[in-house]
mmCIF file of C-alpha atoms in Angstrom:
data_model
loop_
_atom_site.group_PDB
_atom_site.id
_atom_site.type_symbol
_atom_site.label_atom_id
_atom_site.label_comp_id
_atom_site.label_asym_id
_atom_site.label_seq_id
_atom_site.Cartn_x
_atom_site.Cartn_y
_atom_site.Cartn_z
ATOM 1 C CA MET A 68 9.638 -19.919 -1.152
ATOM 2 C CA GLY A 69 11.249 -17.005 0.663
ATOM 3 C CA THR A 70 14.332 -17.858 2.684
ATOM 4 C CA THR A 71 15.532 -16.453 5.989
ATOM 5 C CA ILE A 72 18.720 -15.096 7.514
ATOM 6 C CA PRO A 73 19.578 -14.403 11.164
ATOM 7 C CA GLY A 74 18.562 -10.936 12.341
ATOM 8 C CA PRO A 75 20.532 -8.765 14.785
ATOM 9 C CA ASP A 76 18.925 -10.681 17.651
ATOM 10 C CA GLY A 77 19.816 -14.038 16.110
ATOM 11 C CA LYS A 78 16.198 -14.778 15.168
ATOM 12 C CA PRO A 79 15.363 -15.561 11.526
ATOM 13 C CA ARG A 80 14.037 -12.849 9.248
ATOM 14 C CA CYS A 81 13.086 -12.693 5.569
ATOM 15 C CA ARG A 82 16.287 -12.481 3.547
ATOM 16 C CA TRP A 83 15.226 -9.291 1.758
ATOM 17 C CA CYS A 84 15.273 -7.197 4.931
ATOM 18 C CA ALA A 85 19.071 -7.467 5.070
ATOM 19 C CA ALA A 86 19.430 -5.645 1.751
ATOM 20 C CA ALA A 87 19.448 -2.217 3.447
ATOM 21 C CA PRO A 88 19.712 -1.083 7.093
ATOM 22 C CA GLU A 89 16.372 0.728 6.963
ATOM 23 C CA PHE A 90 14.541 -2.414 5.845
ATOM 24 C CA LEU A 91 14.724 -4.177 9.206
ATOM 25 C CA ALA A 92 12.378 -1.873 11.116
ATOM 26 C CA TYR A 93 10.001 -1.718 8.157
ATOM 27 C CA HIS A 94 9.984 -5.524 7.933
ATOM 28 C CA ASP A 95 9.519 -6.047 11.669
ATOM 29 C CA THR A 96 6.855 -3.430 12.395
ATOM 30 C CA GLU A 97 4.953 -2.656 9.190
ATOM 31 C CA TRP A 98 5.202 -5.158 6.342
ATOM 32 C CA GLY A 99 2.417 -7.708 6.490
ATOM 33 C CA PHE A 100 0.535 -6.235 9.441
ATOM 34 C CA PRO A 101 -3.157 -5.435 8.782
ATOM 35 C CA VAL A 102 -4.094 -1.795 8.249
ATOM 36 C CA ASP A 103 -7.570 -0.268 8.263
ATOM 37 C CA ASP A 104 -6.668 3.427 8.258
ATOM 38 C CA ASP A 105 -7.822 5.065 5.021
ATOM 39 C CA ARG A 106 -4.983 7.553 4.894
ATOM 40 C CA ARG A 107 -2.298 4.891 5.375
ATOM 41 C CA LEU A 108 -3.901 2.714 2.734
ATOM 42 C CA PHE A 109 -4.031 5.615 0.294
ATOM 43 C CA GLU A 110 -0.427 6.514 1.056
ATOM 44 C CA LYS A 111 0.756 2.991 0.378
ATOM 45 C CA LEU A 112 -1.108 2.731 -2.911
ATOM 46 C CA CYS A 113 0.490 6.012 -3.982
ATOM 47 C CA LEU A 114 3.992 5.020 -2.887
ATOM 48 C CA GLU A 115 3.713 1.670 -4.626
ATOM 49 C CA GLY A 116 2.766 3.584 -7.751
ATOM 50 C CA PHE A 117 5.859 5.760 -7.364
ATOM 51 C CA GLN A 118 7.962 2.630 -6.926
ATOM 52 C CA SER A 119 7.005 1.346 -10.380
ATOM 53 C CA GLY A 120 10.294 0.924 -12.238
ATOM 54 C CA LEU A 121 12.312 1.811 -9.124
ATOM 55 C CA SER A 122 13.366 0.088 -5.886
ATOM 56 C CA TRP A 123 11.454 0.171 -2.608
ATOM 57 C CA ARG A 124 14.664 1.357 -0.948
ATOM 58 C CA THR A 125 14.492 4.529 -3.037
ATOM 59 C CA ILE A 126 10.900 5.176 -2.019
ATOM 60 C CA LEU A 127 11.365 4.279 1.649
ATOM 61 C CA ALA A 128 14.324 6.659 1.902
ATOM 62 C CA LYS A 129 12.125 9.459 0.551
ATOM 63 C CA ARG A 130 8.953 8.512 2.424
ATOM 64 C CA GLU A 131 9.022 11.356 4.936
ATOM 65 C CA ARG A 132 9.571 13.875 2.160
ATOM 66 C CA PHE A 133 6.693 12.330 0.200
ATOM 67 C CA ARG A 134 4.501 12.702 3.285
ATOM 68 C CA ALA A 135 5.404 16.359 3.618
ATOM 69 C CA ALA A 136 4.926 17.060 -0.084
ATOM 70 C CA PHE A 137 1.535 15.346 -0.193
ATOM 71 C CA LEU A 138 0.220 16.742 3.109
ATOM 72 C CA GLY A 139 0.352 13.462 4.969
ATOM 73 C CA PHE A 140 -1.497 11.827 2.057
ATOM 74 C CA ASP A 141 -4.703 13.530 3.139
ATOM 75 C CA PHE A 142 -6.675 12.719 0.001
ATOM 76 C CA ASP A 143 -9.333 15.352 0.730
ATOM 77 C CA ARG A 144 -6.666 18.058 0.589
ATOM 78 C CA ILE A 145 -4.771 16.493 -2.318
ATOM 79 C CA ALA A 146 -8.016 16.378 -4.316
ATOM 80 C CA GLN A 147 -7.914 20.192 -4.289
ATOM 81 C CA PHE A 148 -4.457 20.331 -5.909
ATOM 82 C CA THR A 149 -4.234 22.239 -9.166
ATOM 83 C CA GLN A 150 -1.862 22.054 -12.099
ATOM 84 C CA ALA A 151 0.258 24.638 -10.283
ATOM 85 C CA ASP A 152 0.691 22.163 -7.427
ATOM 86 C CA VAL A 153 1.821 19.501 -9.880
ATOM 87 C CA GLU A 154 4.406 21.901 -11.300
ATOM 88 C CA ARG A 155 5.538 22.790 -7.768
ATOM 89 C CA LEU A 156 6.015 19.135 -6.888
ATOM 90 C CA LEU A 157 8.025 18.569 -10.059
ATOM 91 C CA ASP A 158 10.588 20.961 -8.572
ATOM 92 C CA ASP A 159 10.749 19.072 -5.258
ATOM 93 C CA LYS A 160 14.085 17.224 -5.256
ATOM 94 C CA GLY A 161 13.059 15.236 -2.195
ATOM 95 C CA ILE A 162 10.529 13.106 -4.071
ATOM 96 C CA VAL A 163 10.447 11.188 -7.347
ATOM 97 C CA ARG A 164 9.858 13.893 -9.925
ATOM 98 C CA HIS A 165 7.728 12.025 -12.434
ATOM 99 C CA ARG A 166 4.884 14.072 -13.874
ATOM 100 C CA GLY A 167 2.628 11.099 -14.547
ATOM 101 C CA LYS A 168 3.032 9.655 -11.061
ATOM 102 C CA ILE A 169 2.496 13.017 -9.347
ATOM 103 C CA ALA A 170 -0.626 13.685 -11.418
ATOM 104 C CA SER A 171 -1.782 10.165 -10.603
ATOM 105 C CA VAL A 172 -1.771 10.913 -6.862
ATOM 106 C CA VAL A 173 -4.026 13.925 -7.459
ATOM 107 C CA ASN A 174 -6.336 11.911 -9.693
ATOM 108 C CA ASN A 175 -6.441 8.993 -7.269
ATOM 109 C CA ALA A 176 -7.259 11.314 -4.366
ATOM 110 C CA ARG A 177 -10.377 12.398 -6.215
ATOM 111 C CA ARG A 178 -11.208 8.803 -7.071
ATOM 112 C CA ALA A 179 -10.722 7.881 -3.384
ATOM 113 C CA GLN A 180 -13.312 10.476 -2.398
ATOM 114 C CA GLU A 181 -15.762 8.966 -4.883
ATOM 115 C CA LEU A 182 -15.050 5.447 -3.688
ATOM 116 C CA ILE A 183 -15.599 6.389 -0.045
ATOM 117 C CA ARG A 184 -18.915 8.039 -0.885
ATOM 118 C CA GLN A 185 -19.972 4.794 -2.557
ATOM 119 C CA GLU A 186 -18.471 2.182 -0.234
ATOM 120 C CA GLY A 187 -18.203 3.905 3.146
ATOM 121 C CA SER A 188 -14.413 3.774 3.486
ATOM 122 C CA LEU A 189 -11.335 2.919 1.508
ATOM 123 C CA ALA A 190 -10.528 0.255 4.089
ATOM 124 C CA ALA A 191 -13.882 -1.495 3.682
ATOM 125 C CA TYR A 192 -13.327 -1.562 -0.066
ATOM 126 C CA VAL A 193 -9.740 -2.817 0.126
ATOM 127 C CA TRP A 194 -10.470 -5.637 2.562
ATOM 128 C CA ARG A 195 -13.188 -6.874 0.245
ATOM 129 C CA PHE A 196 -10.331 -8.252 -1.852
ATOM 130 C CA GLU A 197 -8.527 -10.182 0.888
ATOM 131 C CA PRO A 198 -7.713 -13.589 -0.641
ATOM 132 C CA LYS A 199 -8.706 -16.861 0.984
ATOM 133 C CA ALA A 200 -5.889 -18.941 2.459
ATOM 134 C CA HIS A 201 -6.180 -21.615 -0.235
ATOM 135 C CA GLU A 202 -5.723 -18.966 -2.948
ATOM 136 C CA LEU A 203 -2.277 -17.908 -1.735
ATOM 137 C CA ALA A 204 0.987 -18.986 -3.305
ATOM 138 C CA ALA A 205 3.974 -20.026 -1.192
ATOM 139 C CA PRO A 206 5.573 -16.976 0.475
ATOM 140 C CA GLN A 207 7.479 -14.643 -1.845
ATOM 141 C CA THR A 208 6.951 -16.753 -4.953
ATOM 142 C CA ALA A 209 4.357 -14.560 -6.695
ATOM 143 C CA SER A 210 4.212 -10.974 -7.904
ATOM 144 C CA THR A 211 0.500 -10.981 -8.715
ATOM 145 C CA SER A 212 -2.542 -12.984 -7.667
ATOM 146 C CA ALA A 213 -6.146 -13.454 -8.690
ATOM 147 C CA ALA A 214 -7.098 -10.988 -5.926
ATOM 148 C CA SER A 215 -4.604 -8.336 -7.008
ATOM 149 C CA ILE A 216 -5.710 -8.687 -10.623
ATOM 150 C CA ALA A 217 -9.356 -8.288 -9.581
ATOM 151 C CA MET A 218 -8.661 -5.245 -7.418
ATOM 152 C CA SER A 219 -6.476 -3.656 -10.094
ATOM 153 C CA LYS A 220 -9.168 -4.169 -12.706
ATOM 154 C CA ASP A 221 -11.857 -2.679 -10.471
ATOM 155 C CA LEU A 222 -9.749 0.339 -9.472
ATOM 156 C CA LYS A 223 -8.947 1.060 -13.111
ATOM 157 C CA LYS A 224 -12.645 0.825 -13.944
ATOM 158 C CA ARG A 225 -13.211 3.457 -11.257
ATOM 159 C CA GLY A 226 -10.619 5.730 -12.897
ATOM 160 C CA TRP A 227 -7.558 5.083 -10.720
ATOM 161 C CA SER A 228 -4.105 5.051 -12.328
ATOM 162 C CA PHE A 229 -0.753 3.400 -11.554
ATOM 163 C CA VAL A 230 -2.598 0.502 -9.917
ATOM 164 C CA GLY A 231 -1.496 -2.477 -12.012
ATOM 165 C CA PRO A 232 -1.741 -6.033 -10.620
ATOM 166 C CA THR A 233 1.904 -6.111 -9.478
ATOM 167 C CA THR A 234 1.570 -2.742 -7.724
ATOM 168 C CA VAL A 235 -1.630 -3.899 -6.036
ATOM 169 C CA TYR A 236 -0.055 -7.199 -4.963
ATOM 170 C CA ALA A 237 2.858 -5.356 -3.332
ATOM 171 C CA PHE A 238 0.277 -3.163 -1.591
ATOM 172 C CA MET A 239 -1.561 -6.257 -0.343
ATOM 173 C CA GLN A 240 1.667 -7.755 0.998
ATOM 174 C CA ALA A 241 2.534 -4.572 2.863
ATOM 175 C CA MET A 242 -0.933 -3.839 4.272
ATOM 176 C CA GLY A 243 -1.530 -7.316 5.663
ATOM 177 C CA LEU A 244 -4.037 -8.695 3.170
ATOM 178 C CA VAL A 245 -1.341 -11.248 2.369
ATOM 179 C CA ASN A 246 1.138 -12.591 4.937
ATOM 180 C CA ASP A 247 4.139 -13.110 2.687
ATOM 181 C CA HIS A 248 6.778 -13.389 5.387
ATOM 182 C CA ALA A 249 8.950 -16.427 4.735
ATOM 183 C CA ARG A 250 8.109 -19.597 6.588
ATOM 184 C CA GLY A 251 10.412 -19.585 9.596
ATOM 185 C CA CYS A 252 10.618 -15.779 9.761
ATOM 186 C CA VAL A 253 10.001 -14.729 13.346
ATOM 187 C CA ILE A 254 7.690 -11.963 12.160
ATOM 188 C CA ARG A 255 5.430 -14.308 10.175
ATOM 189 C CA ASP A 256 3.710 -15.524 13.341
ATOM 190 C CA ALA A 257 3.452 -11.981 14.720
ATOM 191 C CA ALA A 258 1.747 -10.817 11.525
ATOM 192 C CA ALA A 259 -0.583 -13.827 11.610
ATOM 193 C CA GLN A 260 -1.537 -13.083 15.219
ATOM 194 C CA ALA A 261 -2.220 -9.449 14.329
ATOM 195 C CA ARG A 262 -4.477 -10.566 11.483
ATOM 196 C CA ALA A 263 -6.317 -13.019 13.747
ATOM 197 C CA ALA A 264 -7.119 -10.164 16.143
ATOM 198 C CA PHE A 265 -8.052 -7.791 13.321
ATOM 199 C CA GLN A 266 -11.688 -7.096 12.474
ATOM 200 C CA PRO A 267 -12.144 -6.410 8.746
ATOM 201 C CA PRO A 268 -13.812 -3.039 8.210
ATOM 202 C CA ARG A 269 -17.501 -2.842 7.458
ATOM 203 C CA THR A 270 -19.526 -0.644 5.174
ATOM 204 C CA ARG A 271 -21.713 2.157 6.478
ATOM 205 C CA THR A 272 -24.588 -0.332 6.750
ATOM 206 C CA GLY A 273 -22.487 -2.565 9.002
ATOM 207 C CA ARG A 274 -22.334 -5.258 6.335
ATOM 208 C CA LEU A 275 -19.096 -6.989 5.513
ATOM 209 C CA PHE A 276 -18.289 -7.266 1.869
ATOM 210 C CA SER A 277 -18.790 -10.773 0.539
#
């Protein structure tokens, strides 16, 4: 189970957020809070893919440059990228210059367009995979789950890449599908309250996914 340490205000926080100065704000205001914005969800899936084999600190430090390079992660615009754009991005020292991961963002943008045409929104699709409370492990004790495995498998079937179960689980933690703040962390309750007030997105027909 995740442990806590005192934050700058003396209140307990997840231990991991003390690993780097920039982690505190991310932990307190983003990680674990529910998101239903398609562009933010797409961005996070892409950044988690870039993190594969690296640290989140590396990606977080480069996040603004990633946003500039990928046009705010506007998947409709990224879907128009050509091989010349991939080559251009490989010369961008502000991002992670990995050909496979850059090409994956372009591919996944096109797959996101297809998914939205089919499901109504990326958010409606993503929240279909929110796990039930009884399916969750103790905070910060798992790196995958039945839900992340199912979502990973389905995304791969739809042609997405760099969306393995561990990547998807980290995405779920960050986007509020899983509240993985340590028990005792002052932000755990805040994230839970945000989720309680959150209405899961619906499809175009107004139907919630079952």
